[in-house]
Amino acid sequence: MVFDKPKSHMEVASLLFLNFLMVGCNKQHSGDLPAASTDWSRDILMTNLIVDLDSMRASADIVLAGSLASTGASFEIGDLIVEQVTSNATQLNFRTGQGRLDVGVPLSVQDQTLTIDYRFAIQDDFNGLLRSGATFIWPYYCGNLFPCRSEPAEGSSYSLMLEGVPDGATGLFPQSITMDVPAYMVGWAVASYSYQALGQTVNGTEVGVYYRAGEEQNALRGTRHLRDVFDWYEQTFGEYGFGQKVASVSVDWGGEAFGGIEHHPFWHIASGSMSDPVIHAHEAAHGWFGNGVRIGCWEDFVLSEGLASYLAARALEAVAGEAIGDQVWASYKNQLDSLQNSSENKIAWPQGCNEIDILEDGLFGTAPYMKGAFFFKHLESVLGSNRFDRLLRDFYRANRGGAVTLQALLTLIGEESDYDPAQCAQAWLRNEALPQVELCGY
C-alpha cells in the first residue's frame, strides 16, 4: 500500500472504541444455547459476504473451526448494527459493545457457520465504505464493513456478492478469494468505469485498467508497463494466487490524496496517482508479498511495504530499462533523504509483535517503505540478483497463504547463503541513522 491523504484529514481517528455502544442480545434464551462470551482465539476459516448497497444491509456467513473447549467467538464490528446471529437457522445469544461482537457458540467438533445480519454506514475518514463508492479499511477498520479480526496474521478465505449497484455503475470486487488473506485485502469499488485490457501474461493472466471519465490518458500512461511488470512477477516468484484477471482500479479519495491499496485482484489507485507507473507496480507486487504472503505482526510492515517498493523498482528496470530503474531509485533516494531530515519516525522494523498502533505510533510512514527498499537493494547487491530472486521465490512458495515475519526471511537467507543479514537489518531498519555504505551499502 502507498497512501497519503489531504492535510486536512491527516489525523486518523481510531473508531473501534469510539463508536456508539449498542448492547444487543436476541430474545431467545434456550437452556441449550450458551451465553455470549469473549473468545478471540476461534479460528476463522472463511467469510462469505452478501452486501446490499441499496439498503445498506449485509449478511456475513463466518465459518469457524469447531471446538469442544470454547462456547464463545468474538469479532470486531466497529459501528455495525448487528440485528441477529444464527447458526443452522437457530438464533444464538450475542452481545455488542465498544466495537465488539461476542457470540455464544454451541460446542461442536465440526466446523460451524455463524450467519450475522447487520447494517453498515458510510464513513468519512478513510475507515470503511467511502461516499465515493470505494472501500478503505486498512489497517484495522474492517469492522466498519463486516465482522472481522484485523490483526494481519488472522487470515481467512472470502467470497463476496455485491447487490444494489446503481444503474450505470460497475461494481469491481473479487467474487472469491480461496487463499487465506488479511481482512484489509477485502474491498470493492463502485463507479462508472471504462476498461482497457493491457494484454495477457505468459501464464495467461489478463492485465487491465479501470478508469473513470477524463482519466483515460493518465490511466494508460501509468499502466503502460503493467502487463510486463505483472508477467515479471509471475515468472520470477511463481503463480499468482487471486485469479486469472487483474486490474488497477481508479478510486476517488478526494483532494490531493495519492497512492494505492492492495485489494487484489482489483487493487485501488487514487485518481491522482493513475499516471504513476511506480504506484501500479507497487500495488501489483502485493499479490506476492503483503497479500500472497501476509505479515505476521504489524511490526513486520516493512516486509510488505519495503519489499513491494523494492520490487516495483526491480520490475520496472527489468521491463522498461535501466534508465527507468535509475529514475525510480533516484526518487526513492530523495524520499529517504527527506525522511532523514524530518521529525518523522525513522525506525522501519520495531521490536515486538502487535505491540504498536501502526497509525498512532508512526510506523505508517516513509521509513518502512524507503529504508526497507534500500535494505532489500543491499541484499540484492550482496547475494546477486538471481540468487536473491530465487530466495524470495522459495520464501513465497513455502509461505503462500500464510503469515510470516521478516525474521523468517532473514533466517532463510542466512541458512541458504553464506551471508548473515542480521547486522545490516539492524543498521537499516532498527536504527534512526542510515548505515555506513562500506558495511551495508547497495
GROMACS .gro file of C-alpha atoms in nm:
model
  442
    1MET     CA    1   0.000   0.000   0.000
    2VAL     CA    2   0.108   0.353  -0.079
    3PHE     CA    3  -0.120   0.615   0.065
    4ASP     CA    4  -0.135   0.978   0.159
    5LYS     CA    5  -0.444   1.194   0.200
    6PRO     CA    6  -0.514   1.567   0.213
    7LYS     CA    7  -0.350   1.751   0.500
    8SER     CA    8  -0.691   1.847   0.638
    9HIS     CA    9  -0.758   1.480   0.707
   10MET     CA   10  -0.419   1.375   0.833
   11GLU     CA   11  -0.538   1.280   1.179
   12VAL     CA   12  -0.670   0.926   1.163
   13ALA     CA   13  -0.923   0.861   1.436
   14SER     CA   14  -0.947   0.508   1.565
   15LEU     CA   15  -1.316   0.438   1.581
   16LEU     CA   16  -1.305   0.087   1.715
   17PHE     CA   17  -1.358   0.212   2.069
   18LEU     CA   18  -1.518   0.549   2.000
   19ASN     CA   19  -1.834   0.428   1.826
   20PHE     CA   20  -2.173   0.446   1.989
   21LEU     CA   21  -2.245   0.148   2.210
   22MET     CA   22  -2.515  -0.097   2.128
   23VAL     CA   23  -2.583  -0.383   2.361
   24GLY     CA   24  -2.778  -0.643   2.167
   25CYS     CA   25  -2.896  -0.982   2.268
   26ASN     CA   26  -3.152  -1.193   2.096
   27LYS     CA   27  -3.478  -1.260   2.270
   28GLN     CA   28  -3.449  -1.638   2.277
   29HIS     CA   29  -3.276  -1.781   2.583
   30SER     CA   30  -3.281  -2.156   2.549
   31GLY     CA   31  -3.110  -2.354   2.819
   32ASP     CA   32  -2.940  -2.549   2.541
   33LEU     CA   33  -2.768  -2.242   2.400
   34PRO     CA   34  -2.457  -2.094   2.560
   35ALA     CA   35  -2.448  -1.733   2.670
   36ALA     CA   36  -2.246  -1.487   2.468
   37SER     CA   37  -1.881  -1.488   2.572
   38THR     CA   38  -1.550  -1.348   2.459
   39ASP     CA   39  -1.304  -1.564   2.267
   40TRP     CA   40  -1.064  -1.408   2.018
   41SER     CA   41  -0.884  -1.737   1.954
   42ARG     CA   42  -1.151  -1.917   1.748
   43ASP     CA   43  -1.008  -1.975   1.403
   44ILE     CA   44  -1.200  -1.805   1.120
   45LEU     CA   45  -1.182  -2.040   0.822
   46MET     CA   46  -1.393  -1.848   0.572
   47THR     CA   47  -1.609  -1.537   0.550
   48ASN     CA   48  -1.889  -1.515   0.290
   49LEU     CA   49  -2.036  -1.168   0.246
   50ILE     CA   50  -2.358  -1.060   0.077
   51VAL     CA   51  -2.374  -0.681   0.072
   52ASP     CA   52  -2.671  -0.471  -0.042
   53LEU     CA   53  -2.564  -0.116  -0.121
   54ASP     CA   54  -2.921  -0.001  -0.168
   55SER     CA   55  -3.050  -0.100   0.177
   56MET     CA   56  -2.708  -0.071   0.348
   57ARG     CA   57  -2.762  -0.415   0.495
   58ALA     CA   58  -2.538  -0.717   0.475
   59SER     CA   59  -2.508  -1.077   0.583
   60ALA     CA   60  -2.184  -1.249   0.679
   61ASP     CA   61  -2.158  -1.627   0.690
   62ILE     CA   62  -1.850  -1.687   0.902
   63VAL     CA   63  -1.716  -2.042   0.917
   64LEU     CA   64  -1.542  -2.116   1.247
   65ALA     CA   65  -1.329  -2.413   1.337
   66GLY     CA   66  -1.517  -2.646   1.569
   67SER     CA   67  -1.435  -2.653   1.939
   68LEU     CA   68  -1.516  -2.874   2.235
   69ALA     CA   69  -1.345  -2.632   2.474
   70SER     CA   70  -1.494  -2.292   2.394
   71THR     CA   71  -1.851  -2.164   2.362
   72GLY     CA   72  -1.751  -1.814   2.259
   73ALA     CA   73  -1.644  -1.626   1.948
   74SER     CA   74  -1.556  -1.258   1.918
   75PHE     CA   75  -1.531  -1.018   1.626
   76GLU     CA   76  -1.454  -0.652   1.562
   77ILE     CA   77  -1.766  -0.473   1.439
   78GLY     CA   78  -1.680  -0.103   1.451
   79ASP     CA   79  -2.011   0.081   1.427
   80LEU     CA   80  -2.205  -0.201   1.261
   81ILE     CA   81  -2.556  -0.260   1.393
   82VAL     CA   82  -2.596  -0.634   1.441
   83GLU     CA   83  -2.957  -0.747   1.400
   84GLN     CA   84  -2.928  -1.120   1.459
   85VAL     CA   85  -2.683  -1.409   1.475
   86THR     CA   86  -2.794  -1.757   1.372
   87SER     CA   87  -2.645  -2.098   1.307
   88ASN     CA   88  -2.841  -2.367   1.126
   89ALA     CA   89  -3.148  -2.140   1.150
   90THR     CA   90  -3.116  -2.127   1.530
   91GLN     CA   91  -3.093  -1.788   1.699
   92LEU     CA   92  -2.773  -1.760   1.902
   93ASN     CA   93  -2.710  -1.540   2.201
   94PHE     CA   94  -2.492  -1.239   2.130
   95ARG     CA   95  -2.391  -0.906   2.276
   96THR     CA   96  -2.232  -0.598   2.124
   97GLY     CA   97  -2.050  -0.301   2.269
   98GLN     CA   98  -1.737  -0.094   2.226
   99GLY     CA   99  -1.692  -0.213   1.869
  100ARG     CA  100  -1.701  -0.581   1.962
  101LEU     CA  101  -1.942  -0.868   1.895
  102ASP     CA  102  -1.943  -1.169   2.129
  103VAL     CA  103  -2.142  -1.478   2.035
  104GLY     CA  104  -2.240  -1.789   2.227
  105VAL     CA  105  -2.145  -2.084   2.008
  106PRO     CA  106  -2.258  -2.441   2.086
  107LEU     CA  107  -1.982  -2.694   2.138
  108SER     CA  108  -1.908  -2.895   1.827
  109VAL     CA  109  -1.623  -3.094   1.682
  110GLN     CA  110  -1.740  -2.988   1.338
  111ASP     CA  111  -1.682  -2.652   1.175
  112GLN     CA  112  -1.969  -2.413   1.245
  113THR     CA  113  -2.118  -2.137   1.033
  114LEU     CA  114  -2.246  -1.823   1.202
  115THR     CA  115  -2.479  -1.604   0.997
  116ILE     CA  116  -2.456  -1.243   1.112
  117ASP     CA  117  -2.712  -0.999   0.971
  118TYR     CA  118  -2.620  -0.635   1.016
  119ARG     CA  119  -2.645  -0.279   0.895
  120PHE     CA  120  -2.348  -0.065   0.797
  121ALA     CA  121  -2.289   0.303   0.733
  122ILE     CA  122  -2.093   0.538   0.510
  123GLN     CA  123  -1.766   0.652   0.669
  124ASP     CA  124  -1.592   0.987   0.626
  125ASP     CA  125  -1.235   0.931   0.745
  126PHE     CA  126  -1.082   0.651   0.537
  127ASN     CA  127  -1.224   0.389   0.770
  128GLY     CA  128  -1.488   0.193   0.582
  129LEU     CA  129  -1.718   0.247   0.284
  130LEU     CA  130  -1.645   0.593   0.146
  131ARG     CA  131  -1.901   0.823  -0.013
  132SER     CA  132  -1.720   0.786  -0.344
  133GLY     CA  133  -1.824   0.419  -0.361
  134ALA     CA  134  -1.486   0.265  -0.275
  135THR     CA  135  -1.389   0.092   0.047
  136PHE     CA  136  -1.088   0.176   0.263
  137ILE     CA  137  -1.047  -0.044   0.570
  138TRP     CA  138  -0.669  -0.067   0.614
  139PRO     CA  139  -0.525  -0.118   0.870
  140TYR     CA  140  -0.788  -0.207   1.131
  141TYR     CA  141  -1.123  -0.071   1.011
  142CYS     CA  142  -1.264  -0.391   0.860
  143GLY     CA  143  -1.516  -0.393   1.145
  144ASN     CA  144  -1.693  -0.095   0.987
  145LEU     CA  145  -1.762  -0.314   0.684
  146PHE     CA  146  -1.805  -0.670   0.814
  147PRO     CA  147  -1.745  -0.868   1.137
  148CYS     CA  148  -1.375  -0.946   1.132
  149ARG     CA  149  -1.042  -0.966   1.306
  150SER     CA  150  -0.799  -0.707   1.184
  151GLU     CA  151  -0.464  -0.843   1.305
  152PRO     CA  152  -0.268  -0.923   0.989
  153ALA     CA  153  -0.181  -1.278   1.093
  154GLU     CA  154  -0.554  -1.361   1.111
  155GLY     CA  155  -0.610  -1.495   0.761
  156SER     CA  156  -0.931  -1.620   0.607
  157SER     CA  157  -1.067  -1.705   0.265
  158TYR     CA  158  -1.357  -1.494   0.141
  159SER     CA  159  -1.643  -1.471  -0.102
  160LEU     CA  160  -1.829  -1.151  -0.183
  161MET     CA  161  -2.158  -1.072  -0.353
  162LEU     CA  162  -2.244  -0.707  -0.412
  163GLU     CA  163  -2.607  -0.614  -0.469
  164GLY     CA  164  -2.776  -0.280  -0.524
  165VAL     CA  165  -2.510  -0.140  -0.756
  166PRO     CA  166  -2.660   0.178  -0.908
  167ASP     CA  167  -2.766   0.180  -1.272
  168GLY     CA  168  -2.482   0.287  -1.497
  169ALA     CA  169  -2.218   0.193  -1.241
  170THR     CA  170  -1.987  -0.107  -1.222
  171GLY     CA  171  -1.902  -0.288  -0.902
  172LEU     CA  172  -1.546  -0.419  -0.900
  173PHE     CA  173  -1.467  -0.684  -0.641
  174PRO     CA  174  -1.335  -1.039  -0.611
  175GLN     CA  175  -1.620  -1.290  -0.605
  176SER     CA  176  -1.396  -1.545  -0.439
  177ILE     CA  177  -1.063  -1.542  -0.257
  178THR     CA  178  -0.961  -1.902  -0.192
  179MET     CA  179  -0.631  -1.827  -0.020
  180ASP     CA  180  -0.612  -1.709   0.340
  181VAL     CA  181  -0.557  -1.332   0.331
  182PRO     CA  182  -0.568  -1.042   0.579
  183ALA     CA  183  -0.908  -0.881   0.631
  184TYR     CA  184  -0.791  -0.547   0.493
  185MET     CA  185  -0.749  -0.702   0.146
  186VAL     CA  186  -1.126  -0.736   0.106
  187GLY     CA  187  -1.293  -0.443  -0.065
  188TRP     CA  188  -1.479  -0.306  -0.363
  189ALA     CA  189  -1.512  -0.001  -0.582
  190VAL     CA  190  -1.834   0.120  -0.745
  191ALA     CA  191  -1.836   0.392  -1.013
  192SER     CA  192  -1.895   0.445  -1.383
  193TYR     CA  193  -1.587   0.274  -1.527
  194SER     CA  194  -1.431   0.218  -1.866
  195TYR     CA  195  -1.196  -0.076  -1.911
  196GLN     CA  196  -0.883  -0.122  -2.118
  197ALA     CA  197  -0.720  -0.463  -2.149
  198LEU     CA  198  -0.341  -0.438  -2.143
  199GLY     CA  199  -0.264  -0.792  -2.255
  200GLN     CA  200  -0.208  -1.139  -2.114
  201THR     CA  201   0.097  -1.266  -1.932
  202VAL     CA  202   0.280  -1.583  -2.030
  203ASN     CA  203   0.078  -1.760  -1.760
  204GLY     CA  204  -0.247  -1.640  -1.917
  205THR     CA  205  -0.337  -1.371  -1.663
  206GLU     CA  206  -0.531  -1.085  -1.822
  207VAL     CA  207  -0.400  -0.750  -1.701
  208GLY     CA  208  -0.609  -0.435  -1.740
  209VAL     CA  209  -0.705  -0.098  -1.601
  210TYR     CA  210  -1.040   0.053  -1.498
  211TYR     CA  211  -1.068   0.430  -1.516
  212ARG     CA  212  -1.333   0.698  -1.485
  213ALA     CA  213  -1.438   0.977  -1.721
  214GLY     CA  214  -1.150   1.205  -1.813
  215GLU     CA  215  -0.882   0.965  -1.685
  216GLU     CA  216  -0.801   0.757  -1.993
  217GLN     CA  217  -0.477   0.935  -2.081
  218ASN     CA  218  -0.338   0.920  -1.727
  219ALA     CA  219  -0.454   0.561  -1.680
  220LEU     CA  220  -0.285   0.437  -1.995
  221ARG     CA  221   0.032   0.633  -1.920
  222GLY     CA  222   0.057   0.487  -1.571
  223THR     CA  223  -0.011   0.129  -1.680
  224ARG     CA  224   0.199   0.122  -1.996
  225HIS     CA  225   0.439  -0.126  -1.832
  226LEU     CA  226   0.190  -0.305  -1.605
  227ARG     CA  227   0.135  -0.616  -1.816
  228ASP     CA  228   0.511  -0.673  -1.841
  229VAL     CA  229   0.563  -0.595  -1.472
  230PHE     CA  230   0.298  -0.847  -1.372
  231ASP     CA  231   0.449  -1.107  -1.604
  232TRP     CA  232   0.790  -1.043  -1.445
  233TYR     CA  233   0.643  -1.107  -1.101
  234GLU     CA  234   0.483  -1.432  -1.217
  235GLN     CA  235   0.794  -1.560  -1.389
  236THR     CA  236   1.026  -1.452  -1.108
  237PHE     CA  237   0.832  -1.552  -0.796
  238GLY     CA  238   0.568  -1.800  -0.904
  239GLU     CA  239   0.200  -1.844  -0.968
  240TYR     CA  240  -0.036  -1.559  -0.879
  241GLY     CA  241  -0.298  -1.670  -0.629
  242PHE     CA  242  -0.601  -1.450  -0.689
  243GLY     CA  243  -0.745  -1.536  -1.028
  244GLN     CA  244  -0.686  -1.501  -1.399
  245LYS     CA  245  -0.793  -1.137  -1.436
  246VAL     CA  246  -0.629  -0.846  -1.257
  247ALA     CA  247  -0.651  -0.470  -1.290
  248SER     CA  248  -0.561  -0.136  -1.145
  249VAL     CA  249  -0.881   0.049  -1.049
  250SER     CA  250  -0.910   0.426  -1.020
  251VAL     CA  251  -1.077   0.543  -0.699
  252ASP     CA  252  -1.175   0.886  -0.574
  253TRP     CA  253  -1.008   0.954  -0.240
  254GLY     CA  254  -1.066   1.327  -0.267
  255GLY     CA  255  -0.840   1.628  -0.257
  256GLU     CA  256  -0.471   1.561  -0.313
  257ALA     CA  257  -0.474   1.203  -0.186
  258PHE     CA  258  -0.233   0.976  -0.367
  259GLY     CA  259  -0.115   0.617  -0.363
  260GLY     CA  260  -0.295   0.286  -0.375
  261ILE     CA  261  -0.410  -0.009  -0.169
  262GLU     CA  262  -0.376  -0.380  -0.234
  263HIS     CA  263  -0.734  -0.504  -0.292
  264HIS     CA  264  -0.622  -0.787  -0.516
  265PRO     CA  265  -0.711  -0.883  -0.782
  266PHE     CA  266  -0.854  -0.533  -0.842
  267TRP     CA  267  -0.619  -0.307  -0.649
  268HIS     CA  268  -0.720   0.055  -0.596
  269ILE     CA  269  -0.518   0.352  -0.721
  270ALA     CA  270  -0.602   0.708  -0.617
  271SER     CA  271  -0.714   0.907  -0.919
  272GLY     CA  272  -0.425   1.149  -0.867
  273SER     CA  273  -0.174   0.863  -0.897
  274MET     CA  274  -0.313   0.692  -1.207
  275SER     CA  275  -0.031   0.827  -1.425
  276ASP     CA  276   0.247   0.694  -1.197
  277PRO     CA  277   0.385   0.354  -1.310
  278VAL     CA  278   0.561   0.302  -0.975
  279ILE     CA  279   0.234   0.305  -0.779
  280HIS     CA  280   0.079   0.049  -1.016
  281ALA     CA  281   0.385  -0.176  -0.994
  282HIS     CA  282   0.398  -0.141  -0.615
  283GLU     CA  283   0.036  -0.245  -0.561
  284ALA     CA  284   0.069  -0.532  -0.808
  285ALA     CA  285   0.367  -0.666  -0.610
  286HIS     CA  286   0.145  -0.719  -0.307
  287GLY     CA  287  -0.011  -1.015  -0.488
  288TRP     CA  288   0.303  -1.198  -0.379
  289PHE     CA  289   0.423  -1.014  -0.070
  290GLY     CA  290   0.171  -0.845   0.160
  291ASN     CA  291  -0.129  -1.049   0.044
  292GLY     CA  292   0.002  -1.373  -0.108
  293VAL     CA  293   0.234  -1.393   0.192
  294ARG     CA  294   0.098  -1.170   0.468
  295ILE     CA  295   0.285  -1.020   0.759
  296GLY     CA  296   0.273  -1.190   1.097
  297CYS     CA  297   0.278  -0.870   1.304
  298TRP     CA  298   0.224  -0.501   1.237
  299GLU     CA  299   0.589  -0.454   1.329
  300ASP     CA  300   0.675  -0.655   1.015
  301PHE     CA  301   0.515  -0.389   0.794
  302VAL     CA  302   0.849  -0.340   0.617
  303LEU     CA  303   0.826  -0.697   0.484
  304SER     CA  304   0.516  -0.590   0.294
  305GLU     CA  305   0.583  -0.229   0.200
  306GLY     CA  306   0.960  -0.214   0.184
  307LEU     CA  307   0.968  -0.528  -0.028
  308ALA     CA  308   0.689  -0.402  -0.257
  309SER     CA  309   0.877  -0.074  -0.305
  310TYR     CA  310   1.196  -0.263  -0.388
  311LEU     CA  311   1.017  -0.498  -0.628
  312ALA     CA  312   0.844  -0.212  -0.809
  313ALA     CA  313   1.185  -0.063  -0.889
  314ARG     CA  314   1.330  -0.402  -0.986
  315ALA     CA  315   1.037  -0.490  -1.210
  316LEU     CA  316   1.027  -0.155  -1.389
  317GLU     CA  317   1.400  -0.171  -1.453
  318ALA     CA  318   1.366  -0.526  -1.585
  319VAL     CA  319   1.085  -0.448  -1.830
  320ALA     CA  320   1.141  -0.080  -1.914
  321GLY     CA  321   1.517  -0.044  -1.898
  322GLU     CA  322   1.797   0.066  -1.670
  323ALA     CA  323   1.723   0.436  -1.715
  324ILE     CA  324   1.371   0.391  -1.576
  325GLY     CA  325   1.508   0.191  -1.286
  326ASP     CA  326   1.760   0.465  -1.211
  327GLN     CA  327   1.480   0.721  -1.209
  328VAL     CA  328   1.282   0.516  -0.957
  329TRP     CA  329   1.580   0.471  -0.727
  330ALA     CA  330   1.664   0.842  -0.752
  331SER     CA  331   1.309   0.921  -0.645
  332TYR     CA  332   1.341   0.675  -0.357
  333LYS     CA  333   1.671   0.835  -0.253
  334ASN     CA  334   1.506   1.178  -0.244
  335GLN     CA  335   1.231   1.038  -0.021
  336LEU     CA  336   1.489   0.874   0.203
  337ASP     CA  337   1.685   1.198   0.236
  338SER     CA  338   1.366   1.389   0.317
  339LEU     CA  339   1.287   1.134   0.586
  340GLN     CA  340   1.628   1.170   0.746
  341ASN     CA  341   1.591   1.548   0.754
  342SER     CA  342   1.245   1.535   0.911
  343SER     CA  343   1.098   1.467   1.254
  344GLU     CA  344   0.913   1.164   1.118
  345ASN     CA  345   0.963   0.818   1.268
  346LYS     CA  346   1.279   0.664   1.126
  347ILE     CA  347   1.251   0.310   1.265
  348ALA     CA  348   1.130   0.072   0.994
  349TRP     CA  349   1.118  -0.252   1.197
  350PRO     CA  350   1.021  -0.203   1.562
  351GLN     CA  351   1.068  -0.470   1.825
  352GLY     CA  352   0.770  -0.680   1.936
  353CYS     CA  353   0.458  -0.825   1.778
  354ASN     CA  354   0.134  -0.626   1.761
  355GLU     CA  355   0.251  -0.409   2.048
  356ILE     CA  356   0.226  -0.087   1.848
  357ASP     CA  357  -0.058   0.107   1.690
  358ILE     CA  358   0.066   0.129   1.332
  359LEU     CA  359  -0.104   0.466   1.282
  360GLU     CA  360  -0.070   0.635   1.618
  361ASP     CA  361   0.289   0.522   1.674
  362GLY     CA  362   0.408   0.644   1.335
  363LEU     CA  363   0.514   0.320   1.167
  364PHE     CA  364   0.289   0.404   0.873
  365GLY     CA  365   0.524   0.650   0.710
  366THR     CA  366   0.826   0.675   0.486
  367ALA     CA  367   1.063   0.460   0.695
  368PRO     CA  368   0.936   0.108   0.617
  369TYR     CA  369   0.886   0.195   0.250
  370MET     CA  370   1.218   0.361   0.172
  371LYS     CA  371   1.458   0.224   0.433
  372GLY     CA  372   1.305  -0.114   0.358
  373ALA     CA  373   1.354  -0.074  -0.017
  374PHE     CA  374   1.721   0.015   0.024
  375PHE     CA  375   1.780  -0.269   0.270
  376PHE     CA  376   1.644  -0.517   0.015
  377LYS     CA  377   1.858  -0.350  -0.251
  378HIS     CA  378   2.154  -0.410  -0.020
  379LEU     CA  379   2.063  -0.780  -0.001
  380GLU     CA  380   2.048  -0.793  -0.380
  381SER     CA  381   2.393  -0.635  -0.406
  382VAL     CA  382   2.544  -0.886  -0.164
  383LEU     CA  383   2.369  -1.201  -0.287
  384GLY     CA  384   2.335  -1.115  -0.654
  385SER     CA  385   2.005  -1.055  -0.832
  386ASN     CA  386   1.946  -1.413  -0.944
  387ARG     CA  387   2.026  -1.567  -0.607
  388PHE     CA  388   1.814  -1.315  -0.418
  389ASP     CA  389   1.525  -1.373  -0.658
  390ARG     CA  390   1.548  -1.748  -0.602
  391LEU     CA  391   1.541  -1.699  -0.225
  392LEU     CA  392   1.235  -1.474  -0.250
  393ARG     CA  393   1.069  -1.729  -0.477
  394ASP     CA  394   1.141  -2.008  -0.227
  395PHE     CA  395   1.010  -1.788   0.054
  396TYR     CA  396   0.689  -1.717  -0.137
  397ARG     CA  397   0.631  -2.081  -0.228
  398ALA     CA  398   0.692  -2.201   0.128
  399ASN     CA  399   0.465  -1.941   0.290
  400ARG     CA  400   0.195  -1.875   0.028
  401GLY     CA  401  -0.132  -1.815   0.210
  402GLY     CA  402   0.045  -1.788   0.544
  403ALA     CA  403   0.157  -1.521   0.790
  404VAL     CA  404   0.530  -1.473   0.840
  405THR     CA  405   0.775  -1.234   0.998
  406LEU     CA  406   1.070  -1.051   0.850
  407GLN     CA  407   1.290  -1.257   1.078
  408ALA     CA  408   1.177  -1.570   0.893
  409LEU     CA  409   1.309  -1.427   0.567
  410LEU     CA  410   1.636  -1.322   0.729
  411THR     CA  411   1.675  -1.670   0.875
  412LEU     CA  412   1.617  -1.827   0.533
  413ILE     CA  413   1.880  -1.603   0.377
  414GLY     CA  414   2.130  -1.691   0.649
  415GLU     CA  415   2.065  -2.064   0.610
  416GLU     CA  416   2.066  -2.073   0.230
  417SER     CA  417   2.360  -1.841   0.165
  418ASP     CA  418   2.697  -1.753   0.312
  419TYR     CA  419   2.570  -1.413   0.426
  420ASP     CA  420   2.420  -1.328   0.765
  421PRO     CA  421   2.188  -1.027   0.711
  422ALA     CA  422   2.127  -0.958   1.081
  423GLN     CA  423   2.380  -0.676   1.124
  424CYS     CA  424   2.265  -0.477   0.822
  425ALA     CA  425   1.899  -0.542   0.902
  426GLN     CA  426   1.964  -0.380   1.237
  427ALA     CA  427   2.155  -0.093   1.076
  428TRP     CA  428   1.896  -0.016   0.809
  429LEU     CA  429   1.573  -0.096   0.987
  430ARG     CA  430   1.618  -0.053   1.363
  431ASN     CA  431   1.848   0.249   1.380
  432GLU     CA  432   1.742   0.604   1.312
  433ALA     CA  433   2.062   0.692   1.128
  434LEU     CA  434   2.149   0.545   0.790
  435PRO     CA  435   2.416   0.273   0.791
  436GLN     CA  436   2.772   0.316   0.672
  437VAL     CA  437   2.791   0.249   0.299
  438GLU     CA  438   3.108   0.039   0.328
  439LEU     CA  439   2.929  -0.201   0.565
  440CYS     CA  440   2.571  -0.213   0.439
  441GLY     CA  441   2.572  -0.033   0.107
  442TYR     CA  442   2.398  -0.119  -0.217
   0.00000   0.00000   0.00000
